[in-house]
Amino acid sequence: MLLKGQRFVVTGIASKLSIAWAIAESLHREGAELILTYPNDKIKKRVDMAAEAFNATAVIECDVSSDESITACFDEVARIWGQGDDRGVNGIVHAIGFAPADQLDGDFTSATTREGSAIAHDVSAYSFVALAKAGRELLAARRGSMLTLTYEGSISVLPNYNVMGMAKASLEASVRYLASSLGGEGIRVNAISAGPIRTLAASGIKSFRKMLDVSEKIAPLQRNVSQEEVGNAALFLLSPWASGITGEILFVDAGFNTVAISEQIMAMAGDDE
């Protein structure tokens, strides 16, 4: 019960396959109290399932594309956990990313639009900063931490990832800037760069199954990672065990990010003749 008595706000649960679901499960397993958020009524039923499974304290609407919705959400979090000497939250999990489907299909230069880029950056990157603004006082009260999820596409070109690669690069920069900005208040800010996992969000990327197959062949562990492995890594970064870590991007990808040209890729290229 590593996290008994600690409190976390978890965003981004869309189904049982969500990485956010696995993170909430890991936190719950270690005794944490949870508040879960949902963006709209369509997703709420799925989040309600998670709330029942993890005995969540509350389920609160939070549309991260709206400052008013974020403010209202954290006003409610403060009403629940912001009173008395025991006030505050120990962590906020940001597991949110979105770009219009037409931005994730085809040639980057042709597919990317001004509107699509703005939406991807707003929902996938700026929203992390917006959550930090809204949760700052509650986090400072318990010297808490923030965690977000990024992907290899932030630093390397991946087919069809397109504008999300730009947004994830922006998100990773925000991790470093937030860590510097909030560190004086004892607030840590980190990210996990997870390998490809079959989630609802990933299904919107064209040829994602091929990406899974290639990743499995190239990664040093010769397999892909699971939601549970990412959830356990998140547990570490959000726990007292990681009290000296901030501004970091932790790769949980079976080692994929360490490989430039593997023997498997050489084999796929054929004989050198």
PDB file of C-alpha atoms in Angstrom:
ATOM      1  CA  MET A   1       0.000   0.000   0.000  1.00  0.00           C
ATOM      2  CA  LEU A   2       2.692   2.414  -1.129  1.00  0.00           C
ATOM      3  CA  LEU A   3       0.201   5.216  -1.842  1.00  0.00           C
ATOM      4  CA  LYS A   4      -2.261   4.777   1.020  1.00  0.00           C
ATOM      5  CA  GLY A   5      -3.819   8.129   1.869  1.00  0.00           C
ATOM      6  CA  GLN A   6      -2.572   9.781  -1.337  1.00  0.00           C
ATOM      7  CA  ARG A   7      -4.882  11.395  -3.871  1.00  0.00           C
ATOM      8  CA  PHE A   8      -4.706  11.502  -7.657  1.00  0.00           C
ATOM      9  CA  VAL A   9      -6.751  13.045 -10.455  1.00  0.00           C
ATOM     10  CA  VAL A  10      -6.670  10.831 -13.563  1.00  0.00           C
ATOM     11  CA  THR A  11      -7.789  12.058 -16.987  1.00  0.00           C
ATOM     12  CA  GLY A  12      -8.032  10.254 -20.304  1.00  0.00           C
ATOM     13  CA  ILE A  13      -9.799   6.972 -19.564  1.00  0.00           C
ATOM     14  CA  ALA A  14     -11.647   5.998 -22.733  1.00  0.00           C
ATOM     15  CA  SER A  15     -11.915   2.208 -22.319  1.00  0.00           C
ATOM     16  CA  LYS A  16     -10.393  -0.727 -20.465  1.00  0.00           C
ATOM     17  CA  LEU A  17      -7.614  -0.698 -23.082  1.00  0.00           C
ATOM     18  CA  SER A  18      -6.617   2.873 -22.237  1.00  0.00           C
ATOM     19  CA  ILE A  19      -3.202   3.476 -20.737  1.00  0.00           C
ATOM     20  CA  ALA A  20      -5.010   5.789 -18.323  1.00  0.00           C
ATOM     21  CA  TRP A  21      -7.083   2.803 -17.141  1.00  0.00           C
ATOM     22  CA  ALA A  22      -3.875   0.853 -16.416  1.00  0.00           C
ATOM     23  CA  ILE A  23      -2.400   3.819 -14.535  1.00  0.00           C
ATOM     24  CA  ALA A  24      -5.542   4.187 -12.424  1.00  0.00           C
ATOM     25  CA  GLU A  25      -5.462   0.453 -11.746  1.00  0.00           C
ATOM     26  CA  SER A  26      -1.841   0.618 -10.543  1.00  0.00           C
ATOM     27  CA  LEU A  27      -2.553   3.603  -8.301  1.00  0.00           C
ATOM     28  CA  HIS A  28      -5.640   1.925  -6.852  1.00  0.00           C
ATOM     29  CA  ARG A  29      -3.705  -1.285  -6.213  1.00  0.00           C
ATOM     30  CA  GLU A  30      -1.297   0.670  -4.017  1.00  0.00           C
ATOM     31  CA  GLY A  31      -4.064   2.270  -1.960  1.00  0.00           C
ATOM     32  CA  ALA A  32      -4.478   5.650  -3.665  1.00  0.00           C
ATOM     33  CA  GLU A  33      -7.735   7.600  -3.690  1.00  0.00           C
ATOM     34  CA  LEU A  34      -8.828   8.612  -7.193  1.00  0.00           C
ATOM     35  CA  ILE A  35     -10.912  11.246  -8.891  1.00  0.00           C
ATOM     36  CA  LEU A  36     -11.557  10.418 -12.560  1.00  0.00           C
ATOM     37  CA  THR A  37     -12.538  12.886 -15.267  1.00  0.00           C
ATOM     38  CA  TYR A  38     -14.459  12.533 -18.529  1.00  0.00           C
ATOM     39  CA  PRO A  39     -14.717  14.928 -21.510  1.00  0.00           C
ATOM     40  CA  ASN A  40     -18.342  14.347 -22.552  1.00  0.00           C
ATOM     41  CA  ASP A  41     -21.401  12.188 -21.937  1.00  0.00           C
ATOM     42  CA  LYS A  42     -20.355   9.678 -24.610  1.00  0.00           C
ATOM     43  CA  ILE A  43     -17.252   8.730 -22.605  1.00  0.00           C
ATOM     44  CA  LYS A  44     -18.805   9.081 -19.140  1.00  0.00           C
ATOM     45  CA  LYS A  45     -20.263   5.565 -19.073  1.00  0.00           C
ATOM     46  CA  ARG A  46     -16.813   4.073 -19.603  1.00  0.00           C
ATOM     47  CA  VAL A  47     -15.299   6.272 -16.915  1.00  0.00           C
ATOM     48  CA  ASP A  48     -18.122   5.276 -14.566  1.00  0.00           C
ATOM     49  CA  MET A  49     -17.035   1.651 -15.092  1.00  0.00           C
ATOM     50  CA  ALA A  50     -13.509   2.561 -14.054  1.00  0.00           C
ATOM     51  CA  ALA A  51     -14.816   4.494 -11.062  1.00  0.00           C
ATOM     52  CA  GLU A  52     -16.680   1.418  -9.877  1.00  0.00           C
ATOM     53  CA  ALA A  53     -13.695  -0.853 -10.460  1.00  0.00           C
ATOM     54  CA  PHE A  54     -11.300   1.438  -8.585  1.00  0.00           C
ATOM     55  CA  ASN A  55     -13.685   2.774  -5.945  1.00  0.00           C
ATOM     56  CA  ALA A  56     -13.144   6.336  -7.141  1.00  0.00           C
ATOM     57  CA  THR A  57     -14.063   9.221  -4.868  1.00  0.00           C
ATOM     58  CA  ALA A  58     -15.746  11.137  -7.698  1.00  0.00           C
ATOM     59  CA  VAL A  59     -16.223  11.341 -11.460  1.00  0.00           C
ATOM     60  CA  ILE A  60     -16.063  14.912 -12.783  1.00  0.00           C
ATOM     61  CA  GLU A  61     -16.556  16.395 -16.244  1.00  0.00           C
ATOM     62  CA  CYS A  62     -13.426  18.013 -17.678  1.00  0.00           C
ATOM     63  CA  ASP A  63     -13.227  19.058 -21.321  1.00  0.00           C
ATOM     64  CA  VAL A  64      -9.577  20.098 -21.636  1.00  0.00           C
ATOM     65  CA  SER A  65     -10.307  22.223 -24.704  1.00  0.00           C
ATOM     66  CA  SER A  66     -12.278  24.583 -22.431  1.00  0.00           C
ATOM     67  CA  ASP A  67     -10.699  26.681 -19.678  1.00  0.00           C
ATOM     68  CA  GLU A  68     -14.123  27.066 -18.101  1.00  0.00           C
ATOM     69  CA  SER A  69     -14.576  23.293 -17.902  1.00  0.00           C
ATOM     70  CA  ILE A  70     -11.106  22.804 -16.426  1.00  0.00           C
ATOM     71  CA  THR A  71     -11.722  25.514 -13.828  1.00  0.00           C
ATOM     72  CA  ALA A  72     -15.082  24.007 -12.877  1.00  0.00           C
ATOM     73  CA  CYS A  73     -13.493  20.561 -12.582  1.00  0.00           C
ATOM     74  CA  PHE A  74     -10.770  21.695 -10.205  1.00  0.00           C
ATOM     75  CA  ASP A  75     -13.189  23.822  -8.211  1.00  0.00           C
ATOM     76  CA  GLU A  76     -14.991  20.550  -7.524  1.00  0.00           C
ATOM     77  CA  VAL A  77     -11.715  18.747  -6.762  1.00  0.00           C
ATOM     78  CA  ALA A  78     -10.925  21.549  -4.292  1.00  0.00           C
ATOM     79  CA  ARG A  79     -14.351  21.193  -2.706  1.00  0.00           C
ATOM     80  CA  ILE A  80     -13.679  17.492  -2.120  1.00  0.00           C
ATOM     81  CA  TRP A  81      -9.947  17.482  -1.326  1.00  0.00           C
ATOM     82  CA  GLY A  82      -9.090  21.122  -0.734  1.00  0.00           C
ATOM     83  CA  GLN A  83     -10.275  21.671   2.832  1.00  0.00           C
ATOM     84  CA  GLY A  84      -8.505  21.584   6.196  1.00  0.00           C
ATOM     85  CA  ASP A  85      -4.959  20.692   7.159  1.00  0.00           C
ATOM     86  CA  ASP A  86      -5.090  17.540   5.011  1.00  0.00           C
ATOM     87  CA  ARG A  87      -5.888  19.446   1.814  1.00  0.00           C
ATOM     88  CA  GLY A  88      -4.371  18.916  -1.606  1.00  0.00           C
ATOM     89  CA  VAL A  89      -3.640  16.281  -4.254  1.00  0.00           C
ATOM     90  CA  ASN A  90      -0.556  14.125  -4.733  1.00  0.00           C
ATOM     91  CA  GLY A  91      -0.726  13.904  -8.482  1.00  0.00           C
ATOM     92  CA  ILE A  92      -2.457  14.706 -11.756  1.00  0.00           C
ATOM     93  CA  VAL A  93      -2.293  12.263 -14.675  1.00  0.00           C
ATOM     94  CA  HIS A  94      -2.679  13.762 -18.159  1.00  0.00           C
ATOM     95  CA  ALA A  95      -3.405  10.952 -20.631  1.00  0.00           C
ATOM     96  CA  ILE A  96      -4.989  12.963 -23.412  1.00  0.00           C
ATOM     97  CA  GLY A  97      -4.121  13.345 -27.075  1.00  0.00           C
ATOM     98  CA  PHE A  98      -6.171  14.161 -30.160  1.00  0.00           C
ATOM     99  CA  ALA A  99      -5.843  15.278 -33.768  1.00  0.00           C
ATOM    100  CA  PRO A 100      -8.512  15.234 -36.496  1.00  0.00           C
ATOM    101  CA  ALA A 101      -8.447  11.960 -38.434  1.00  0.00           C
ATOM    102  CA  ASP A 102      -7.598  13.647 -41.726  1.00  0.00           C
ATOM    103  CA  GLN A 103      -4.351  14.895 -40.177  1.00  0.00           C
ATOM    104  CA  LEU A 104      -3.171  11.347 -39.498  1.00  0.00           C
ATOM    105  CA  ASP A 105      -3.332   9.908 -42.996  1.00  0.00           C
ATOM    106  CA  GLY A 106      -0.834  10.394 -45.775  1.00  0.00           C
ATOM    107  CA  ASP A 107       1.976  12.783 -46.640  1.00  0.00           C
ATOM    108  CA  PHE A 108       2.772  15.172 -43.773  1.00  0.00           C
ATOM    109  CA  THR A 109       3.070  18.314 -45.906  1.00  0.00           C
ATOM    110  CA  SER A 110      -0.143  17.643 -47.770  1.00  0.00           C
ATOM    111  CA  ALA A 111      -2.213  16.473 -44.791  1.00  0.00           C
ATOM    112  CA  THR A 112      -1.306  19.105 -42.204  1.00  0.00           C
ATOM    113  CA  THR A 113      -3.530  22.173 -41.992  1.00  0.00           C
ATOM    114  CA  ARG A 114      -3.481  25.261 -39.808  1.00  0.00           C
ATOM    115  CA  GLU A 115      -6.740  24.258 -38.136  1.00  0.00           C
ATOM    116  CA  GLY A 116      -5.658  20.655 -37.606  1.00  0.00           C
ATOM    117  CA  SER A 117      -2.344  21.740 -36.131  1.00  0.00           C
ATOM    118  CA  ALA A 118      -4.070  24.154 -33.752  1.00  0.00           C
ATOM    119  CA  ILE A 119      -6.487  21.477 -32.534  1.00  0.00           C
ATOM    120  CA  ALA A 120      -3.731  18.884 -32.039  1.00  0.00           C
ATOM    121  CA  HIS A 121      -1.545  21.287 -30.050  1.00  0.00           C
ATOM    122  CA  ASP A 122      -4.421  22.657 -27.991  1.00  0.00           C
ATOM    123  CA  VAL A 123      -5.824  19.296 -26.887  1.00  0.00           C
ATOM    124  CA  SER A 124      -2.610  17.255 -26.795  1.00  0.00           C
ATOM    125  CA  ALA A 125      -0.057  19.762 -25.463  1.00  0.00           C
ATOM    126  CA  TYR A 126      -1.494  22.988 -24.069  1.00  0.00           C
ATOM    127  CA  SER A 127      -4.050  21.058 -22.020  1.00  0.00           C
ATOM    128  CA  PHE A 128      -1.212  19.746 -19.836  1.00  0.00           C
ATOM    129  CA  VAL A 129      -0.226  23.321 -19.006  1.00  0.00           C
ATOM    130  CA  ALA A 130      -3.877  24.193 -18.398  1.00  0.00           C
ATOM    131  CA  LEU A 131      -4.216  21.344 -15.881  1.00  0.00           C
ATOM    132  CA  ALA A 132      -1.052  22.561 -14.152  1.00  0.00           C
ATOM    133  CA  LYS A 133      -2.528  26.048 -13.838  1.00  0.00           C
ATOM    134  CA  ALA A 134      -5.785  24.754 -12.394  1.00  0.00           C
ATOM    135  CA  GLY A 135      -4.216  22.214 -10.032  1.00  0.00           C
ATOM    136  CA  ARG A 136      -1.176  24.206  -8.912  1.00  0.00           C
ATOM    137  CA  GLU A 137      -2.305  25.134  -5.392  1.00  0.00           C
ATOM    138  CA  LEU A 138      -3.653  21.660  -4.666  1.00  0.00           C
ATOM    139  CA  LEU A 139      -0.418  20.057  -5.898  1.00  0.00           C
ATOM    140  CA  ALA A 140       1.763  22.455  -3.911  1.00  0.00           C
ATOM    141  CA  ALA A 141      -0.151  21.639  -0.717  1.00  0.00           C
ATOM    142  CA  ARG A 142       1.162  18.058  -0.895  1.00  0.00           C
ATOM    143  CA  ARG A 143       4.301  18.612  -2.984  1.00  0.00           C
ATOM    144  CA  GLY A 144       2.645  16.499  -5.638  1.00  0.00           C
ATOM    145  CA  SER A 145       3.554  15.552  -9.181  1.00  0.00           C
ATOM    146  CA  MET A 146       2.218  15.655 -12.716  1.00  0.00           C
ATOM    147  CA  LEU A 147       2.562  12.965 -15.364  1.00  0.00           C
ATOM    148  CA  THR A 148       1.767  12.939 -19.066  1.00  0.00           C
ATOM    149  CA  LEU A 149       2.111  10.458 -21.936  1.00  0.00           C
ATOM    150  CA  THR A 150       4.158  11.033 -25.068  1.00  0.00           C
ATOM    151  CA  TYR A 151       5.433   8.892 -27.952  1.00  0.00           C
ATOM    152  CA  GLU A 152       8.472   8.220 -30.144  1.00  0.00           C
ATOM    153  CA  GLY A 153       6.894  10.327 -32.887  1.00  0.00           C
ATOM    154  CA  SER A 154       7.944  13.423 -30.949  1.00  0.00           C
ATOM    155  CA  ILE A 155      11.607  12.868 -31.885  1.00  0.00           C
ATOM    156  CA  SER A 156      11.479  10.500 -34.885  1.00  0.00           C
ATOM    157  CA  VAL A 157       9.401  10.438 -38.049  1.00  0.00           C
ATOM    158  CA  LEU A 158       6.696   7.757 -38.062  1.00  0.00           C
ATOM    159  CA  PRO A 159       4.323   7.139 -40.998  1.00  0.00           C
ATOM    160  CA  ASN A 160       0.987   8.931 -40.651  1.00  0.00           C
ATOM    161  CA  TYR A 161       1.742  10.266 -37.157  1.00  0.00           C
ATOM    162  CA  ASN A 162       2.160  13.655 -38.778  1.00  0.00           C
ATOM    163  CA  VAL A 163       0.875  16.596 -36.728  1.00  0.00           C
ATOM    164  CA  MET A 164       0.721  14.508 -33.552  1.00  0.00           C
ATOM    165  CA  GLY A 165       4.510  14.302 -33.725  1.00  0.00           C
ATOM    166  CA  MET A 166       4.625  18.092 -33.562  1.00  0.00           C
ATOM    167  CA  ALA A 167       2.129  18.155 -30.706  1.00  0.00           C
ATOM    168  CA  LYS A 168       4.010  15.525 -28.692  1.00  0.00           C
ATOM    169  CA  ALA A 169       7.281  17.459 -29.172  1.00  0.00           C
ATOM    170  CA  SER A 170       5.502  20.509 -27.765  1.00  0.00           C
ATOM    171  CA  LEU A 171       4.159  18.413 -24.897  1.00  0.00           C
ATOM    172  CA  GLU A 172       7.658  17.195 -24.017  1.00  0.00           C
ATOM    173  CA  ALA A 173       8.942  20.776 -24.011  1.00  0.00           C
ATOM    174  CA  SER A 174       6.121  21.704 -21.635  1.00  0.00           C
ATOM    175  CA  VAL A 175       7.276  18.941 -19.268  1.00  0.00           C
ATOM    176  CA  ARG A 176      10.659  20.623 -18.956  1.00  0.00           C
ATOM    177  CA  TYR A 177       9.280  24.161 -18.657  1.00  0.00           C
ATOM    178  CA  LEU A 178       6.652  23.144 -16.095  1.00  0.00           C
ATOM    179  CA  ALA A 179       9.267  21.243 -14.084  1.00  0.00           C
ATOM    180  CA  SER A 180      11.347  24.412 -13.911  1.00  0.00           C
ATOM    181  CA  SER A 181       8.371  26.658 -13.179  1.00  0.00           C
ATOM    182  CA  LEU A 182       6.826  24.492 -10.447  1.00  0.00           C
ATOM    183  CA  GLY A 183       9.901  22.903  -8.910  1.00  0.00           C
ATOM    184  CA  GLY A 184      10.279  25.625  -6.286  1.00  0.00           C
ATOM    185  CA  GLU A 185       6.907  24.589  -4.889  1.00  0.00           C
ATOM    186  CA  GLY A 186       8.015  20.955  -4.643  1.00  0.00           C
ATOM    187  CA  ILE A 187       5.937  19.889  -7.656  1.00  0.00           C
ATOM    188  CA  ARG A 188       7.524  17.312  -9.982  1.00  0.00           C
ATOM    189  CA  VAL A 189       6.616  17.009 -13.680  1.00  0.00           C
ATOM    190  CA  ASN A 190       7.484  13.981 -15.829  1.00  0.00           C
ATOM    191  CA  ALA A 191       6.368  12.026 -18.888  1.00  0.00           C
ATOM    192  CA  ILE A 192       6.344   8.441 -20.114  1.00  0.00           C
ATOM    193  CA  SER A 193       7.106   7.721 -23.749  1.00  0.00           C
ATOM    194  CA  ALA A 194       5.313   4.427 -24.233  1.00  0.00           C
ATOM    195  CA  GLY A 195       5.804   2.030 -27.101  1.00  0.00           C
ATOM    196  CA  PRO A 196       2.892   1.446 -29.491  1.00  0.00           C
ATOM    197  CA  ILE A 197      -0.104  -0.108 -27.724  1.00  0.00           C
ATOM    198  CA  ARG A 198      -3.455  -1.016 -29.250  1.00  0.00           C
ATOM    199  CA  THR A 199      -5.712   1.620 -27.682  1.00  0.00           C
ATOM    200  CA  LEU A 200      -8.775   3.543 -28.843  1.00  0.00           C
ATOM    201  CA  ALA A 201      -6.627   6.575 -29.673  1.00  0.00           C
ATOM    202  CA  ALA A 202      -4.065   4.522 -31.606  1.00  0.00           C
ATOM    203  CA  SER A 203      -6.785   3.054 -33.792  1.00  0.00           C
ATOM    204  CA  GLY A 204      -7.089   6.438 -35.497  1.00  0.00           C
ATOM    205  CA  ILE A 205      -3.570   6.196 -36.939  1.00  0.00           C
ATOM    206  CA  LYS A 206      -3.444   4.586 -40.389  1.00  0.00           C
ATOM    207  CA  SER A 207      -1.394   1.351 -40.598  1.00  0.00           C
ATOM    208  CA  PHE A 208      -1.030   1.187 -36.818  1.00  0.00           C
ATOM    209  CA  ARG A 209      -1.041  -2.629 -36.844  1.00  0.00           C
ATOM    210  CA  LYS A 210       1.973  -2.579 -39.138  1.00  0.00           C
ATOM    211  CA  MET A 211       3.691  -0.225 -36.692  1.00  0.00           C
ATOM    212  CA  LEU A 212       3.088  -2.758 -33.933  1.00  0.00           C
ATOM    213  CA  ASP A 213       4.584  -5.544 -36.031  1.00  0.00           C
ATOM    214  CA  VAL A 214       7.662  -3.524 -36.958  1.00  0.00           C
ATOM    215  CA  SER A 215       8.197  -2.330 -33.386  1.00  0.00           C
ATOM    216  CA  GLU A 216       8.089  -5.912 -32.142  1.00  0.00           C
ATOM    217  CA  LYS A 217      10.768  -6.943 -34.638  1.00  0.00           C
ATOM    218  CA  ILE A 218      13.088  -3.981 -33.957  1.00  0.00           C
ATOM    219  CA  ALA A 219      12.860  -3.558 -30.169  1.00  0.00           C
ATOM    220  CA  PRO A 220      15.717  -5.211 -28.222  1.00  0.00           C
ATOM    221  CA  LEU A 221      13.207  -7.169 -26.126  1.00  0.00           C
ATOM    222  CA  GLN A 222      11.608  -8.327 -29.414  1.00  0.00           C
ATOM    223  CA  ARG A 223       8.117  -7.608 -28.187  1.00  0.00           C
ATOM    224  CA  ASN A 224       5.763  -4.722 -27.577  1.00  0.00           C
ATOM    225  CA  VAL A 225       4.893  -3.389 -24.135  1.00  0.00           C
ATOM    226  CA  SER A 226       1.564  -3.708 -22.331  1.00  0.00           C
ATOM    227  CA  GLN A 227      -0.716  -1.187 -20.683  1.00  0.00           C
ATOM    228  CA  GLU A 228       0.157  -2.768 -17.337  1.00  0.00           C
ATOM    229  CA  GLU A 229       3.875  -2.138 -17.840  1.00  0.00           C
ATOM    230  CA  VAL A 230       3.219   1.521 -18.556  1.00  0.00           C
ATOM    231  CA  GLY A 231       0.869   1.697 -15.570  1.00  0.00           C
ATOM    232  CA  ASN A 232       3.564   0.355 -13.266  1.00  0.00           C
ATOM    233  CA  ALA A 233       6.123   2.837 -14.620  1.00  0.00           C
ATOM    234  CA  ALA A 234       3.620   5.619 -13.976  1.00  0.00           C
ATOM    235  CA  LEU A 235       3.151   4.328 -10.441  1.00  0.00           C
ATOM    236  CA  PHE A 236       6.896   4.685  -9.905  1.00  0.00           C
ATOM    237  CA  LEU A 237       7.096   8.253 -11.232  1.00  0.00           C
ATOM    238  CA  LEU A 238       4.085   9.329  -9.162  1.00  0.00           C
ATOM    239  CA  SER A 239       5.315   7.636  -5.993  1.00  0.00           C
ATOM    240  CA  PRO A 240       7.745   8.732  -3.251  1.00  0.00           C
ATOM    241  CA  TRP A 241      10.324   6.393  -4.841  1.00  0.00           C
ATOM    242  CA  ALA A 242      10.780   8.970  -7.629  1.00  0.00           C
ATOM    243  CA  SER A 243      11.020  12.003  -5.318  1.00  0.00           C
ATOM    244  CA  GLY A 244      14.262  13.177  -6.949  1.00  0.00           C
ATOM    245  CA  ILE A 245      13.063  12.907 -10.561  1.00  0.00           C
ATOM    246  CA  THR A 246      11.524  15.798 -12.499  1.00  0.00           C
ATOM    247  CA  GLY A 247      11.592  17.120 -16.059  1.00  0.00           C
ATOM    248  CA  GLU A 248      12.274  13.629 -17.411  1.00  0.00           C
ATOM    249  CA  ILE A 249      10.910  11.540 -20.275  1.00  0.00           C
ATOM    250  CA  LEU A 250      10.944   7.849 -19.278  1.00  0.00           C
ATOM    251  CA  PHE A 251      10.874   5.420 -22.207  1.00  0.00           C
ATOM    252  CA  VAL A 252       8.752   2.319 -21.677  1.00  0.00           C
ATOM    253  CA  ASP A 253       9.031   0.815 -25.151  1.00  0.00           C
ATOM    254  CA  ALA A 254      10.988  -2.450 -24.863  1.00  0.00           C
ATOM    255  CA  GLY A 255      14.081  -0.478 -25.894  1.00  0.00           C
ATOM    256  CA  PHE A 256      12.782   0.570 -29.317  1.00  0.00           C
ATOM    257  CA  ASN A 257      14.100   4.142 -28.952  1.00  0.00           C
ATOM    258  CA  THR A 258      17.696   2.906 -28.566  1.00  0.00           C
ATOM    259  CA  VAL A 259      17.918   1.208 -31.957  1.00  0.00           C
ATOM    260  CA  ALA A 260      18.929   2.874 -35.233  1.00  0.00           C
ATOM    261  CA  ILE A 261      19.519  -0.163 -37.460  1.00  0.00           C
ATOM    262  CA  SER A 262      18.908  -3.584 -35.966  1.00  0.00           C
ATOM    263  CA  GLU A 263      19.813  -7.005 -37.292  1.00  0.00           C
ATOM    264  CA  GLN A 264      16.116  -7.499 -37.976  1.00  0.00           C
ATOM    265  CA  ILE A 265      16.026  -4.433 -40.200  1.00  0.00           C
ATOM    266  CA  MET A 266      19.132  -5.638 -42.030  1.00  0.00           C
ATOM    267  CA  ALA A 267      17.440  -8.976 -42.618  1.00  0.00           C
ATOM    268  CA  MET A 268      14.332  -7.278 -43.949  1.00  0.00           C
ATOM    269  CA  ALA A 269      16.489  -5.311 -46.388  1.00  0.00           C
ATOM    270  CA  GLY A 270      17.785  -8.527 -47.979  1.00  0.00           C
ATOM    271  CA  ASP A 271      21.259  -9.721 -48.924  1.00  0.00           C
ATOM    272  CA  ASP A 272      24.060  -7.235 -49.520  1.00  0.00           C
ATOM    273  CA  GLU A 273      24.981  -8.070 -53.078  1.00  0.00           C
TER     274      GLU A 273
END
